[in-house]
Tab-separated table of C-alpha atoms and ligand atoms in Angstrom:
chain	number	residue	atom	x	y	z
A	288	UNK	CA	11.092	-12.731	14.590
A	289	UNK	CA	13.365	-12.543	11.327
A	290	UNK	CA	13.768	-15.999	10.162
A	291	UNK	CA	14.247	-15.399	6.755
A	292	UNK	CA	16.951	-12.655	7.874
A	293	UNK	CA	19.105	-15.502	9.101
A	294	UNK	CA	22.285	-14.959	7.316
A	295	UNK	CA	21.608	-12.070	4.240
A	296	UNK	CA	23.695	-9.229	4.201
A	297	UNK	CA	22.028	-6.349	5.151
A	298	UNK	CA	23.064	-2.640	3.730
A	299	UNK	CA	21.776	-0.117	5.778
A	300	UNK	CA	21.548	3.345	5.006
A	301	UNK	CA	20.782	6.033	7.565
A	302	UNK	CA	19.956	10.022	7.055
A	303	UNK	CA	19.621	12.996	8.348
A	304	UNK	CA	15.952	12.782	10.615
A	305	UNK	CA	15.536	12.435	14.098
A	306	UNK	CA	14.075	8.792	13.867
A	307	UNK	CA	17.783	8.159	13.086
A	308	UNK	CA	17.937	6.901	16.581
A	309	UNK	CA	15.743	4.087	15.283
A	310	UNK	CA	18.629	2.582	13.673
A	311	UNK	CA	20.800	1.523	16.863
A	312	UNK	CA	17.644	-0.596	18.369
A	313	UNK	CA	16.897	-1.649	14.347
A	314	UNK	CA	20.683	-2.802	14.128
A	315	UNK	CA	20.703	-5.110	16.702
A	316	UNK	CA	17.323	-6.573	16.187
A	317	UNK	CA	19.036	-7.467	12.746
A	318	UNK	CA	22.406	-9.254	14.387
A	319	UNK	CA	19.839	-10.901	16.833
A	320	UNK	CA	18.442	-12.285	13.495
A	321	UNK	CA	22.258	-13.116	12.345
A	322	UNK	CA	22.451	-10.976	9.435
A	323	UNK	CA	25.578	-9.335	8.448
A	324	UNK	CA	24.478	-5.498	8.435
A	325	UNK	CA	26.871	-2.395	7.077
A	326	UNK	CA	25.727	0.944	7.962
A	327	UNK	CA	26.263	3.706	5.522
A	328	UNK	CA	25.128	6.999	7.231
A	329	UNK	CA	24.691	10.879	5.111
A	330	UNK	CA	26.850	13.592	7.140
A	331	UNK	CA	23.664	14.817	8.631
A	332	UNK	CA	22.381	11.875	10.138
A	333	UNK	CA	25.737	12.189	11.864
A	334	UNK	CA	24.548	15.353	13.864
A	335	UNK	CA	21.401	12.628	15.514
A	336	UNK	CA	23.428	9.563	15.846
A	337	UNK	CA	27.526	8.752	16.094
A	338	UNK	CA	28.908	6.559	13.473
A	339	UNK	CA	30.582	5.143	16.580
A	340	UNK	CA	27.634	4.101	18.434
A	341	UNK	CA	26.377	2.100	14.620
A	342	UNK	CA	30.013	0.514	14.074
A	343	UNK	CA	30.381	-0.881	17.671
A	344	UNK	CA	26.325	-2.224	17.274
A	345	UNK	CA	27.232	-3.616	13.605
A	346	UNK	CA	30.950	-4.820	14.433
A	347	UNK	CA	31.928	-2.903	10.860
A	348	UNK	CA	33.245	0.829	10.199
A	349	UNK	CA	29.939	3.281	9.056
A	350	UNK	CA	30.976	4.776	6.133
A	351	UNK	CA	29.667	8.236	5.449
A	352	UNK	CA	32.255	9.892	2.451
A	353	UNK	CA	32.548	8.125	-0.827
A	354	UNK	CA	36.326	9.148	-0.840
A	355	UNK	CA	38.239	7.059	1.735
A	356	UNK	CA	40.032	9.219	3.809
A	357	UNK	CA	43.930	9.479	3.076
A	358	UNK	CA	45.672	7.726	0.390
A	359	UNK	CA	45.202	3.932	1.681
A	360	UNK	CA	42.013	3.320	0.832
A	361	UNK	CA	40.086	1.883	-2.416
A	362	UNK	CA	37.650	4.277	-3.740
A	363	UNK	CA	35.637	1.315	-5.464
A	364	UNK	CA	34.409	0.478	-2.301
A	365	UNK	CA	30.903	1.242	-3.296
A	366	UNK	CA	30.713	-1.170	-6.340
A	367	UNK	CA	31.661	-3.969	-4.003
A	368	UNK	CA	29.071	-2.950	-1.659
A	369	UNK	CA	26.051	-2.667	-3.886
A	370	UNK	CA	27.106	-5.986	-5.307
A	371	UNK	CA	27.471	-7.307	-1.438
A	372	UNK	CA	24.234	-6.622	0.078
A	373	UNK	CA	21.232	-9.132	-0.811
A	374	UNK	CA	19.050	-5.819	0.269
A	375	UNK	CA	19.555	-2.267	0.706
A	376	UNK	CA	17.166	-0.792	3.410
A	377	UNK	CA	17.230	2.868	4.006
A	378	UNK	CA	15.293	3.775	7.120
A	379	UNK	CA	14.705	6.760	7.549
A	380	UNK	CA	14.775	8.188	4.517
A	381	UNK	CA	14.683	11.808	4.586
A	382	UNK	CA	12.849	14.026	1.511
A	383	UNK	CA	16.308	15.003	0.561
A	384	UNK	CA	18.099	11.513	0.254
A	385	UNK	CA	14.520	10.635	-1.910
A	386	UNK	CA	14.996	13.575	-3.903
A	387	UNK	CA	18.608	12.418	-4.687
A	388	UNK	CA	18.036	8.924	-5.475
A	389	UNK	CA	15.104	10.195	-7.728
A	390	UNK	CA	17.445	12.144	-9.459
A	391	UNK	CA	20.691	9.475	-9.761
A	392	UNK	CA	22.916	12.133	-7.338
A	393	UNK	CA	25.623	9.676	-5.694
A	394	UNK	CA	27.407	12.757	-3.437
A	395	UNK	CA	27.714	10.193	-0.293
A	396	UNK	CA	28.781	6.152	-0.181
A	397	UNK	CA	25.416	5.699	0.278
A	398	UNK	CA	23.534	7.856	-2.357
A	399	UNK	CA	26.527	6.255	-4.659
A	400	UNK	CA	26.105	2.282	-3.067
A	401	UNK	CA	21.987	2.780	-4.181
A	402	UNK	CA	23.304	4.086	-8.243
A	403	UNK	CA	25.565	0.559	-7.692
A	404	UNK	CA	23.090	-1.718	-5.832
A	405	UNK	CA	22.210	-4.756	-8.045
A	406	UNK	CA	20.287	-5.956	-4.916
A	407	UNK	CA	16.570	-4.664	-3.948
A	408	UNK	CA	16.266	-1.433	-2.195
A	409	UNK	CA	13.495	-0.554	0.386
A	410	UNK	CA	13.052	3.027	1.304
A	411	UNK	CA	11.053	3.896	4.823
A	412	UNK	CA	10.400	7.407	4.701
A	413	UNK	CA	10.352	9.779	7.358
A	414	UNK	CA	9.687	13.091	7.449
A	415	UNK	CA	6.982	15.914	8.449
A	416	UNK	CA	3.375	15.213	7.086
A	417	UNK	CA	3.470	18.427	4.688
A	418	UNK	CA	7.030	17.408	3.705
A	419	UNK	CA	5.647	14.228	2.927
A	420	UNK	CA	2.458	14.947	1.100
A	421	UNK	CA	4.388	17.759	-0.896
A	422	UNK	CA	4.003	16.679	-4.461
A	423	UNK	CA	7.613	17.014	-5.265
A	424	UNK	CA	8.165	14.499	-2.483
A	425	UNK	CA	5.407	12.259	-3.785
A	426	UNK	CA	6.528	12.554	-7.522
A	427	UNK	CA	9.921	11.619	-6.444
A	428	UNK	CA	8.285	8.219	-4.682
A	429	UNK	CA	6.814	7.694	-7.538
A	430	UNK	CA	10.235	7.871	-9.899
A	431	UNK	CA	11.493	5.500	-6.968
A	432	UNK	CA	8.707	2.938	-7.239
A	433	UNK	CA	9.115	3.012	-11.175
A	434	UNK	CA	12.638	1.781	-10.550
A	435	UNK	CA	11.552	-1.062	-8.896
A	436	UNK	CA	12.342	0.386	-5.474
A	437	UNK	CA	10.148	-0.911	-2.626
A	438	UNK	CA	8.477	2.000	-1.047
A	439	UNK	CA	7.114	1.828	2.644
A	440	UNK	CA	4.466	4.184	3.399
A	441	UNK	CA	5.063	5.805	6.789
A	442	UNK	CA	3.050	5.674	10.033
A	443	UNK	CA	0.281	8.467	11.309
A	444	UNK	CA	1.376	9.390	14.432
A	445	UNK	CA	2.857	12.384	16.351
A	446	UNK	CA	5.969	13.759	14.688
A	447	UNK	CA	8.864	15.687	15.934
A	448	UNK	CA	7.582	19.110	15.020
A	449	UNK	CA	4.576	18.338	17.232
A	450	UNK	CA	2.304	17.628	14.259
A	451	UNK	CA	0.092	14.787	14.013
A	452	UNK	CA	0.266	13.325	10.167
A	453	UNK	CA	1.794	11.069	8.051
A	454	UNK	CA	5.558	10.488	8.466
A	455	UNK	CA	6.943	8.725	11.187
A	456	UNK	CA	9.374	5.965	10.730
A	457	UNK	CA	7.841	2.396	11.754
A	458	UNK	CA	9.275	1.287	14.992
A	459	UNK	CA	12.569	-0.866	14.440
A	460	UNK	CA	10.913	-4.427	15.016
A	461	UNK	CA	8.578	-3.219	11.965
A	462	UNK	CA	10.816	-2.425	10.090
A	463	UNK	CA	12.344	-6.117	10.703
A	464	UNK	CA	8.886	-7.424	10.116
A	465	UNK	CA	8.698	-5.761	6.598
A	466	UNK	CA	12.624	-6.937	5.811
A	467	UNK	CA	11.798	-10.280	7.003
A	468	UNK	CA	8.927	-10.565	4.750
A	469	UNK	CA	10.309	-9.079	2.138
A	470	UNK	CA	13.285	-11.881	1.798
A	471	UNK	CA	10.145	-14.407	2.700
A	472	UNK	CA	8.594	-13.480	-0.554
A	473	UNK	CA	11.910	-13.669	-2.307
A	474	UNK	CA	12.016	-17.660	-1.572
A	475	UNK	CA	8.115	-18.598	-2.076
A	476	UNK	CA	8.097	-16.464	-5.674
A	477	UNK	CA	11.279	-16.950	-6.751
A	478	UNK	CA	11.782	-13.498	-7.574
A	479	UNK	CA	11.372	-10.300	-5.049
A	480	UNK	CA	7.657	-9.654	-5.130
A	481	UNK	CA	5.184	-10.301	-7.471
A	482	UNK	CA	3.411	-6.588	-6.701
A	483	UNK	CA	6.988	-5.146	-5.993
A	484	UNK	CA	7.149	-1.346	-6.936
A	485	UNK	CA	3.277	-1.224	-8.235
A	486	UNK	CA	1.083	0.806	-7.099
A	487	UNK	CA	-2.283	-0.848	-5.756
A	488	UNK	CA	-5.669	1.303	-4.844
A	489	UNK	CA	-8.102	-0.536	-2.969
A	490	UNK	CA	-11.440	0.828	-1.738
A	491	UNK	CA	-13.360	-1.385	0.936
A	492	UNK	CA	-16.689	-0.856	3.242
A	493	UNK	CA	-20.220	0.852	2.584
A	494	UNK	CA	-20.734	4.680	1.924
A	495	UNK	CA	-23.277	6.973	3.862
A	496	UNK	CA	-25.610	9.374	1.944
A	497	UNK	CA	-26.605	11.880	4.502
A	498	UNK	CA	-30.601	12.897	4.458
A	499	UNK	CA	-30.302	15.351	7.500
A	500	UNK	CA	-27.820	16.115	9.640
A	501	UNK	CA	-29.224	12.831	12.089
A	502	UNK	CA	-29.663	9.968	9.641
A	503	UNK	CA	-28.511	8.264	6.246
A	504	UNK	CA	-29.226	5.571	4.450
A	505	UNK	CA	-26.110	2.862	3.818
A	506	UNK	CA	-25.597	-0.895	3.961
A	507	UNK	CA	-23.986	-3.843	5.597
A	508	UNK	CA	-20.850	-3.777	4.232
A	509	UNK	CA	-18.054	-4.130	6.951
A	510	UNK	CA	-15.283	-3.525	4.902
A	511	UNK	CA	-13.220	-6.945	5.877
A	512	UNK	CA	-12.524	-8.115	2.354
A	513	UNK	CA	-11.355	-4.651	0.971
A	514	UNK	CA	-9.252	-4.535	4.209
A	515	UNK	CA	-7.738	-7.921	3.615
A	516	UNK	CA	-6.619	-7.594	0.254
A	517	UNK	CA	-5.031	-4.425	1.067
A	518	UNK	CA	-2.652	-6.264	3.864
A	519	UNK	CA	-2.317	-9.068	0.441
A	520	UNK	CA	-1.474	-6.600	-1.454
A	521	UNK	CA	1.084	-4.552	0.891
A	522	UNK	CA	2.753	-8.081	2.128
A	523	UNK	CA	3.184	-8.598	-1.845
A	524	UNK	CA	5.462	-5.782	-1.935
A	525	UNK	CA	3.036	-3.332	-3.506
A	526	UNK	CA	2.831	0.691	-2.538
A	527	UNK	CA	-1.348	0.237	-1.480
A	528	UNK	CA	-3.678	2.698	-0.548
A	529	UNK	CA	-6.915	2.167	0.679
A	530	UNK	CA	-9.897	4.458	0.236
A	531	UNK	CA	-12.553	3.348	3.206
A	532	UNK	CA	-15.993	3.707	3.963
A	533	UNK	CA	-16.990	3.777	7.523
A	534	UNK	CA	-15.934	0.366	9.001
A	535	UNK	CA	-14.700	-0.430	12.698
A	536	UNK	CA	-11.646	-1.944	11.492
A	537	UNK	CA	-7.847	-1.166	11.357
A	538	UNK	CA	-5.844	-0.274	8.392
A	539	UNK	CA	-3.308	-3.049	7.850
A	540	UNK	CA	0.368	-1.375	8.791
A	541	UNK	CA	1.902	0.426	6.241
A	542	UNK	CA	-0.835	0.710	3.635
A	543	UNK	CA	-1.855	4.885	3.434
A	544	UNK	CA	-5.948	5.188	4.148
A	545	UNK	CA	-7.952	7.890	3.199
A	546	UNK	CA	-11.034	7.914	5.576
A	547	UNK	CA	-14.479	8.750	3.155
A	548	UNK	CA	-17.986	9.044	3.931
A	549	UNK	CA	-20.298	10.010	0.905
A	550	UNK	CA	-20.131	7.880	-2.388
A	551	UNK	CA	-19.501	10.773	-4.067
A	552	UNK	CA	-16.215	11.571	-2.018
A	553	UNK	CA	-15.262	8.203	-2.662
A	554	UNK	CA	-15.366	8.864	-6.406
A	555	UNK	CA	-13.629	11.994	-5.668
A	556	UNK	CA	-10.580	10.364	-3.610
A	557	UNK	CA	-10.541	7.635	-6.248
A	558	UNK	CA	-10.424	9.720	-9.495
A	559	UNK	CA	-7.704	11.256	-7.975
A	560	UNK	CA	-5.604	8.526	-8.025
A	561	UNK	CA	-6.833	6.454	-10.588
A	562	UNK	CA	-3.103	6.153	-12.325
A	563	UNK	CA	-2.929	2.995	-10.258
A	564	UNK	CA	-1.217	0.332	-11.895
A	565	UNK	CA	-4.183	-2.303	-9.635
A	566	UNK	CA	-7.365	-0.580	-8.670
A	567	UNK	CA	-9.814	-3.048	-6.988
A	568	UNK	CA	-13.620	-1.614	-5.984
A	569	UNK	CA	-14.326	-4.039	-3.286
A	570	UNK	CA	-16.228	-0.748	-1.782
A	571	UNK	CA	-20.111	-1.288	-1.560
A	572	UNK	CA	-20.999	1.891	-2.956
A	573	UNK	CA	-24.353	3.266	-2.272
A	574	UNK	CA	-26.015	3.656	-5.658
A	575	UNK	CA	-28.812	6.568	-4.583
A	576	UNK	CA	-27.949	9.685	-2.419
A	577	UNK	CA	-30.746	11.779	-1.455
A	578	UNK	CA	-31.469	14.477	-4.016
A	579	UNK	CA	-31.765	16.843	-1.527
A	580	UNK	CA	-30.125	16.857	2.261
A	581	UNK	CA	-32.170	18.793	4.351
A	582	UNK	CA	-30.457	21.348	6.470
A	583	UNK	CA	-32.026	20.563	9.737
A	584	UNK	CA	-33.380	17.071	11.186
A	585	UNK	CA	-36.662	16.135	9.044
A	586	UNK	CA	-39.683	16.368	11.385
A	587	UNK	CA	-42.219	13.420	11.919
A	588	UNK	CA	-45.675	13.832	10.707
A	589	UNK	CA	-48.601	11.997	10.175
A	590	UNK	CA	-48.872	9.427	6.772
A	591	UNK	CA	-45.784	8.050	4.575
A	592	UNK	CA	-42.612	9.732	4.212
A	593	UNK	CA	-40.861	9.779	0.171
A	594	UNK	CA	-37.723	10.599	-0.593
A	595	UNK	CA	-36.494	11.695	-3.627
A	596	UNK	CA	-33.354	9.834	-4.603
A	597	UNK	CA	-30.490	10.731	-7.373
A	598	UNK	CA	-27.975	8.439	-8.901
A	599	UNK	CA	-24.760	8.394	-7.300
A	600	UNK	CA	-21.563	8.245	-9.864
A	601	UNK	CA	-20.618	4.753	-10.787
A	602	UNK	CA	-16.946	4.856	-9.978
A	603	UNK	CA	-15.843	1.111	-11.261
A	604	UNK	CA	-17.730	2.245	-14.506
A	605	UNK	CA	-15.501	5.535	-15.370
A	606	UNK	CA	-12.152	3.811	-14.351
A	607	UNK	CA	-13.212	1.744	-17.545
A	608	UNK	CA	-14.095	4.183	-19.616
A	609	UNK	CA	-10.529	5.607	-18.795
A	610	UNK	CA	-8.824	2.363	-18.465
A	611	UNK	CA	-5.217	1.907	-19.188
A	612	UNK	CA	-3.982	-1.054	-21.335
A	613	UNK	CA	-1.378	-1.372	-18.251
A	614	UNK	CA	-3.694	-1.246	-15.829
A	615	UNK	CA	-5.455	-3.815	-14.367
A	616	UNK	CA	-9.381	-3.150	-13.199
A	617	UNK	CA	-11.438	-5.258	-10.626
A	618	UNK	CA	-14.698	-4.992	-9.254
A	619	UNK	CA	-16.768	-6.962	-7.193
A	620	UNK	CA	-20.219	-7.808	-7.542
A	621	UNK	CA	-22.871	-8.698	-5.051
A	622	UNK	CA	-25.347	-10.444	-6.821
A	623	UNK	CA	-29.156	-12.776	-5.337
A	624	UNK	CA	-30.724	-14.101	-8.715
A	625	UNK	CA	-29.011	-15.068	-11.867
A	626	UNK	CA	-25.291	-14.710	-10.229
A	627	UNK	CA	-23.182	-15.703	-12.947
A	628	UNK	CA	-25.452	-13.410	-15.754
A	629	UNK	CA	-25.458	-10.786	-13.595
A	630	UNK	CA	-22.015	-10.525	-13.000
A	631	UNK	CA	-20.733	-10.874	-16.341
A	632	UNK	CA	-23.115	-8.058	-17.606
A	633	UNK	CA	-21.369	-5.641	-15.076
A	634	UNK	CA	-18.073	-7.263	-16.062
A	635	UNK	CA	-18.977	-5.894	-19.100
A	636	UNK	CA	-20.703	-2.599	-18.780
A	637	UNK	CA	-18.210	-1.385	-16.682
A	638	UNK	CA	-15.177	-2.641	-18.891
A	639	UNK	CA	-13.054	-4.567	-15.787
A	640	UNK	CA	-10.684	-6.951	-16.110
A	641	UNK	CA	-12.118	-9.292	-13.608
A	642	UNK	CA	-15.268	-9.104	-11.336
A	643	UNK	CA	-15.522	-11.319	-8.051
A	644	UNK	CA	-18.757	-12.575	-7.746
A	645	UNK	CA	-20.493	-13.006	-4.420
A	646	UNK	CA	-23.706	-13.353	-2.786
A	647	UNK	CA	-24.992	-12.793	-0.051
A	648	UNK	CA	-27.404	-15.884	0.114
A	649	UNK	CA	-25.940	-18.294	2.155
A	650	UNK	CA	-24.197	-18.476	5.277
A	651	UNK	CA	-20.808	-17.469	5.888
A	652	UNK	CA	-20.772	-15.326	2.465
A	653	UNK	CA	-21.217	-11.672	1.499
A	654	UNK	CA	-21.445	-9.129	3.948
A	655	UNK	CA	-19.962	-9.194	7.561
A	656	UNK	CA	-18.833	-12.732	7.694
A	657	UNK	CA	-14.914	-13.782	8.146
A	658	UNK	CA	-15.382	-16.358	5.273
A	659	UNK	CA	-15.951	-15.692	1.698
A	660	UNK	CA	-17.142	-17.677	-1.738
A	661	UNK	CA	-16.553	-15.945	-4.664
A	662	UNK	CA	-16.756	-17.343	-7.744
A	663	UNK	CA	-13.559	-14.323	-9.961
A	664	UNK	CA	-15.125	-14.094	-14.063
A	665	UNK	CA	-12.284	-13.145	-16.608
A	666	UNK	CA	-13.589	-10.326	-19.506
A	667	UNK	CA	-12.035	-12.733	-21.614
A	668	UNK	CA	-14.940	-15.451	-20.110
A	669	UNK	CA	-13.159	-17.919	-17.947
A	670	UNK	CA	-14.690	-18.656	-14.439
A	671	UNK	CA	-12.694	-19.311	-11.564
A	672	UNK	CA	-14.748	-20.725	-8.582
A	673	UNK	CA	-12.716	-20.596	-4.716
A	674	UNK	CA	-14.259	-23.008	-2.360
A	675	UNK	CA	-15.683	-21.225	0.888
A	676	UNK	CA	-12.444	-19.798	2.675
A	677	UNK	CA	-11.228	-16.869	5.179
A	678	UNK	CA	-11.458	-13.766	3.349
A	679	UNK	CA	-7.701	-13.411	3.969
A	680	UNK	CA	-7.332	-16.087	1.724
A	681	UNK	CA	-9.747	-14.885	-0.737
A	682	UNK	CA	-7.436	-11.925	-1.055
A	683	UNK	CA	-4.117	-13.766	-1.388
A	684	UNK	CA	-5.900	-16.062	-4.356
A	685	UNK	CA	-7.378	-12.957	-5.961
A	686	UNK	CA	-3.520	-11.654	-6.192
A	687	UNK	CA	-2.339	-14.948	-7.059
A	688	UNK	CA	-5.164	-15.194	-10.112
A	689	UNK	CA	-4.852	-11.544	-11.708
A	690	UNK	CA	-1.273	-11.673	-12.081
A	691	UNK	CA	-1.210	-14.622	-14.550
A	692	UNK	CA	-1.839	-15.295	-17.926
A	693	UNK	CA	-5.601	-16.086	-18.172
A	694	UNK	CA	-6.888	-19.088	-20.336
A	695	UNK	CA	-9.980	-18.812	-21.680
B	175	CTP	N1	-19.632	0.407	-7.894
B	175	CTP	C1	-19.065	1.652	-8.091
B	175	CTP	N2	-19.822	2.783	-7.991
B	175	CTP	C2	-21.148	2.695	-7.710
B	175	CTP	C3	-21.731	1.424	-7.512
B	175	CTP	C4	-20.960	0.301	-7.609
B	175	CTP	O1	-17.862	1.739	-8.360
B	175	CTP	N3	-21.846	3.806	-7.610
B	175	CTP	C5	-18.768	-0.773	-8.024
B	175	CTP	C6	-18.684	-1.639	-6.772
B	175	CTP	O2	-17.614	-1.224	-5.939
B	175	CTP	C7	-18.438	-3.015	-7.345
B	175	CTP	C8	-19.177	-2.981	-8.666
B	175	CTP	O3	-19.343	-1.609	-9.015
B	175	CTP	O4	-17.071	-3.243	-7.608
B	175	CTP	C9	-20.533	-3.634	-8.667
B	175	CTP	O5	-21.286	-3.180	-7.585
B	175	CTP	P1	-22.757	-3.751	-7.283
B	175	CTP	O6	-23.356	-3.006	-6.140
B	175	CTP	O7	-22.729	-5.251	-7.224
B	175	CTP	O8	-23.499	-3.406	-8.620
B	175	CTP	P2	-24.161	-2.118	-9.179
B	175	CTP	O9	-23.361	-1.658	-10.337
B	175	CTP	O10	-24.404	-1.136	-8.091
B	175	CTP	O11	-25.517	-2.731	-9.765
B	175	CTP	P3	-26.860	-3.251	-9.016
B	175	CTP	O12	-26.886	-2.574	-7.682
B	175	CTP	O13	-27.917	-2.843	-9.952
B	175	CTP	O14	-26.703	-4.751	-8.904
């Protein structure tokens, strides 16, 4: 575990939440991994964890006041530091610290190390789910990931209040994990990470469209593609959330999923966040919902059965219509005659960027397979065919393709 840890010096910051007990077990993962690791700790994560207990771990002095104490010290201590570390990692993160290094406050070394850090910072909040979801919190993410600042969504989980939600800290060897391949994307890009600070919304899987409280018509969708370019997009370095159909699949760690049903609360749960700097519609959405949902099971009788069926809202289609010149817009289509037509005249109609073309006619593509040939259309017209592949490499060449220049 760690290899790309092997010798980087590590600035740690600590604050004031209960996970701050994390950081002893995170500390020595991270000299197991022979990195060099200074803790910088707020007074309040003081009252969870000694300073002691981190110095003797780290073998160097926590510092907690930006003044050194006395008159021998050097008070530039924390310009030396930020240029030191090759990243700053501050796990937890409480909605204070966030709301200070939103803000530029530098009242501690290590709110003032993070104003001097030339180096990458990651921040791993951890708080109580309200605390968390409180749009002051969230706006104050959002300054953060607008600096550049890697954000790490927390884990669902039992919190200290008792709660279930979002906003426990990742367990420490997690937290190495995300380090590790963090620095691991620093040497294949030759630059942090290509999706570093952006914010990416992925949906993934089929919808439901309830016609009594019993049945409802959907498709085969499983959801594996939309789930594997979330865990792309989250190992780039990009803040992803993932609005899912049903599926029987887990989110990839770290990525924030919002659990939908209906197409129609899909296109709610996506409008919502459509300031997205990536949205990708890998969802298949049902395009009918029954006009009508009857209120108690519908009753056999004799001769046919017809349904009366409404259009559902064509979600990829008003992201265009809204589209950002910033903002990059991908769709997928699922297409069994005329493929490359077809595609192109969504491409169009629903003003994307780029749609993925698949189909679902031979084996080992489309729906419910592990593999994957898609042939990705520009708007600007040039066609990029993959051979057949996993679809976790699908998603890693669908990253690689929309973030350069295109060639027509
Ligand atoms: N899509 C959407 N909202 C819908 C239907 C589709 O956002 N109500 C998105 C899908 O997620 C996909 C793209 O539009 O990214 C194309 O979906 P597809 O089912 O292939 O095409 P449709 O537009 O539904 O057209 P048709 O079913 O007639 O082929």
């Amino acid at each position: 575990m760690g290899v790309h840890i092997k010798g980087k010096n590590i600035l740690l910051g600590i604050t004031g939440s209960i996970a701050a007990y994390k950081a002893a077990t995170l500390i020595r993962l991270l000299k197991k991994a022979d990195a060099d690791v200074q803790t910088l700790m707020t007074q309040d994560a003081a009252r969870f964890i000694p300073p002691l207990t981190l110095s003797t771990l780290s073998g160097k002095e926590t510092l907690i006041d930006i003044f050194p104490e006395g008159d021998s010290g050097v008070w530039t201590k924390h310009i030396s530091l930020g240029l030191w570390g090759n990243v700053f990692v501050i796990a937890p993160a409480t909605a204070q610290t966030i709301a200070k290094l939103a803000h530029g406050f530098c009242d501690s070394m290590l709110t003032a190390v993070a104003l001097a850090a030339r180096c990458p910072i990651m921040v791993f909040p951890a708080m109580d789910h309200d605390m968390y979801v409180h749009p002051a919190t969230q706006a104050n993410l959002d300054i953060l990931r607008s600096y550049g600042y890697h954000v790490i969504t927390p884990d669902h989980g039992e919190l200290a209040s008792g709660l279930i939600g979002m906003g426990r800290l990742p367990e420490p060897e997690q937290i190495v994990e995300h380090i590790d391949t963090f620095f691991a994307n620093d040497s294949n890009n030759g630059e942090l990470t290509p999706l570093n600070g952006k914010r990416v919304l992925i949906t993934a899987g089929p919808t439901r469209e309830a016609l009594d409280p019993i049945r409802f018509i959907s498709n085969h969708s499983t959801g594996t593609m939309g789930y594997e370019l979330a865990a792309a997009a989250q190992e780039l370095g990009a803040s992803v959330t993932l609005v899912s159909g049903p599926t029987h699949l887990t989110p990839p760690h770290g990525v924030s999923c919002i659990p939908v049903t209906s197409a129609a609360e899909m296109a709610e749960h996506v409008f919502q966040r459509q300031h997205a700097d990536i949205i990708i519609m890998a969802a298949a959405v049902g395009d009918y919902t029954p006009a009508q949902v009857a209120e108690q099971k519908i009753k056999k009788a004799s001769g046919t059965l017809s349904i009366d069926l409404k259009r559902t809202t064509d979600i990829l289609a008003e992201l265009g219509k809204k589209k950002r010149a910033d903002q990059l817009l991908v769709g997928f289509a699922l297409e069994t005659e005329n493929l490359v037509s077809n595609a192109t005249k969504k491409l169009k109609s629903k003003n994307a960027d780029w749609i993925i073309l698949n189909s679902p006619n031979k084996e080992g593509e489309g729906f419910g397979t592990a593999t994957n040939k898609v042939t990705m259309i520009h708007r600007e017209g040039s066609q990029i065919p993959l051979p057949l592949m996993s679809k976790k490499e699908v998603a890693r060449l669908i990253f690689e393709q929309i973030g350069k220049p295109v060639t027509s």
